[in-house]
Tab-separated table of C-alpha atoms in Angstrom:
chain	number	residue	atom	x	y	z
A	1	UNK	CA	141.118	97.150	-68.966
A	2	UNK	CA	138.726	99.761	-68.245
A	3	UNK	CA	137.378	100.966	-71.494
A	4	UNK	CA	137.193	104.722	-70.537
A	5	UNK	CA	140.931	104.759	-69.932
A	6	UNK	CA	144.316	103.863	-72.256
A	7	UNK	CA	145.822	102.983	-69.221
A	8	UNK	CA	145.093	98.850	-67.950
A	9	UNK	CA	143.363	98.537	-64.714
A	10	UNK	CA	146.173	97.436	-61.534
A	11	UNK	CA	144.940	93.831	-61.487
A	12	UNK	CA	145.166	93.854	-65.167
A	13	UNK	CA	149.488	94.383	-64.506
A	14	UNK	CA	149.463	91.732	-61.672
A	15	UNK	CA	150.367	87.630	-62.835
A	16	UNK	CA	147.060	85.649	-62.208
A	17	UNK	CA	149.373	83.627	-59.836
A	18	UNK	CA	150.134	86.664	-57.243
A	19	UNK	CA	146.528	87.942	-57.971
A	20	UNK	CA	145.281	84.461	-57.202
A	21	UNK	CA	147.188	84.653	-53.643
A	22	UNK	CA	144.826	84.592	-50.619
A	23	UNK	CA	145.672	87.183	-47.659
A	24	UNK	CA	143.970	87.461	-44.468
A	25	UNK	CA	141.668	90.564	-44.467
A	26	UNK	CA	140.310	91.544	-40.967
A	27	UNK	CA	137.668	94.856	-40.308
A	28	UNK	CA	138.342	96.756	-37.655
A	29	UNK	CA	135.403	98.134	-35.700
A	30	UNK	CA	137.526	100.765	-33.074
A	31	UNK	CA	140.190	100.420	-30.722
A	32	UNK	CA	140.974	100.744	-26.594
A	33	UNK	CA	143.253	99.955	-24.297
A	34	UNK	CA	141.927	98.254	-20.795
A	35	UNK	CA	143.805	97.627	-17.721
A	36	UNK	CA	144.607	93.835	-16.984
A	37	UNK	CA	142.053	94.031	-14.070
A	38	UNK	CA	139.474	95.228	-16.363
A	39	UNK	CA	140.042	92.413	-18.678
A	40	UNK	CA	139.646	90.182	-15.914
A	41	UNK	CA	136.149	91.885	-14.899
A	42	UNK	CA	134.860	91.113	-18.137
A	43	UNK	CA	131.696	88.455	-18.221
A	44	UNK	CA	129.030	87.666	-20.994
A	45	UNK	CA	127.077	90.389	-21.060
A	46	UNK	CA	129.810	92.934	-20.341
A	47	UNK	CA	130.579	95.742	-22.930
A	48	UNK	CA	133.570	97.175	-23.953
A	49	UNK	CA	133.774	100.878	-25.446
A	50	UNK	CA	135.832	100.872	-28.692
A	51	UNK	CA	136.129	104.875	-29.237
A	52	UNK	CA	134.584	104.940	-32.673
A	53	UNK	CA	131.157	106.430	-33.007
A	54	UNK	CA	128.572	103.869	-34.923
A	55	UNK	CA	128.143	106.232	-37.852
A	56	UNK	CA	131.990	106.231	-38.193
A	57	UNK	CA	133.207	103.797	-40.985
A	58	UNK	CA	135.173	100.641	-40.222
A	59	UNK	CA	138.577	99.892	-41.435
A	60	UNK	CA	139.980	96.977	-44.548
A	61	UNK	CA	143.054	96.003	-43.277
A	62	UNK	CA	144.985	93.596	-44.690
A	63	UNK	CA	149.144	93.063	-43.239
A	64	UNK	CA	148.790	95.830	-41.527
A	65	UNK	CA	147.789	98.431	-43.563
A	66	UNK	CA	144.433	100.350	-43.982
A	67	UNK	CA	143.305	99.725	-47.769
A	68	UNK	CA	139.601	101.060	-47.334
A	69	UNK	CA	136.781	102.295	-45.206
A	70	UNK	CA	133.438	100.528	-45.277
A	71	UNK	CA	130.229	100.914	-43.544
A	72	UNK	CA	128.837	97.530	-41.830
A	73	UNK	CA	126.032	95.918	-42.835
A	74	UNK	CA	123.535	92.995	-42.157
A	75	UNK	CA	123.866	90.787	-45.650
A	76	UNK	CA	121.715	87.677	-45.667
A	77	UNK	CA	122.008	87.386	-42.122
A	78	UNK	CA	125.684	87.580	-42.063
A	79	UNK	CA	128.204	91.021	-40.947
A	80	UNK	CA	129.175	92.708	-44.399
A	81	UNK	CA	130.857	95.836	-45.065
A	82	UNK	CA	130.255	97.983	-47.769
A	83	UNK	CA	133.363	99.880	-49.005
A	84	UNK	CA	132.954	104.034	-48.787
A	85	UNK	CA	136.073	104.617	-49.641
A	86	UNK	CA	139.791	103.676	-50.572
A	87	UNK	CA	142.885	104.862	-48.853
């Protein structure tokens, strides 16, 4: 519970089995939609604009659904994201 509020926290109400449940999360960086010739055109090296500027935050999405905004990150050499924000 969180101890400046009568009311218990929401994993606090859920059974440790369902909270224990593992869903896929994915981040989503931008969107766009390219032509099937483009795809084809595509080597290594070749870019692809997503529409999102970099200072823009990246999306949580898990089934579906937008849960939170982040802002990616370089973690011990790995892609993080650090949450801004919840939907």
């Amino acid at each position: 519970m969180d101890p400046n509020s009568s009311k218990p926290a929401e994993r606090d109400l859920l059974p440790q089995s369902v909270a224990a449940m593992p869903l896929r999360l994915h981040v989503t960086l931008g969107r766009t939609t390219l032509l099937l010739k483009d795809i084809f055109k595509l080597t290594v090296g070749s870019t692809v604009d997503l529409g999102k500027l970099v200072t823009e935050p990246a999306e949580v999405v898990v089934n579906g659904r937008v849960l939170a905004r982040g802002q990616l990150m370089v973690l011990d050499g790995n892609y993080a994201l650090k949450v801004v924000g919840k939907v």
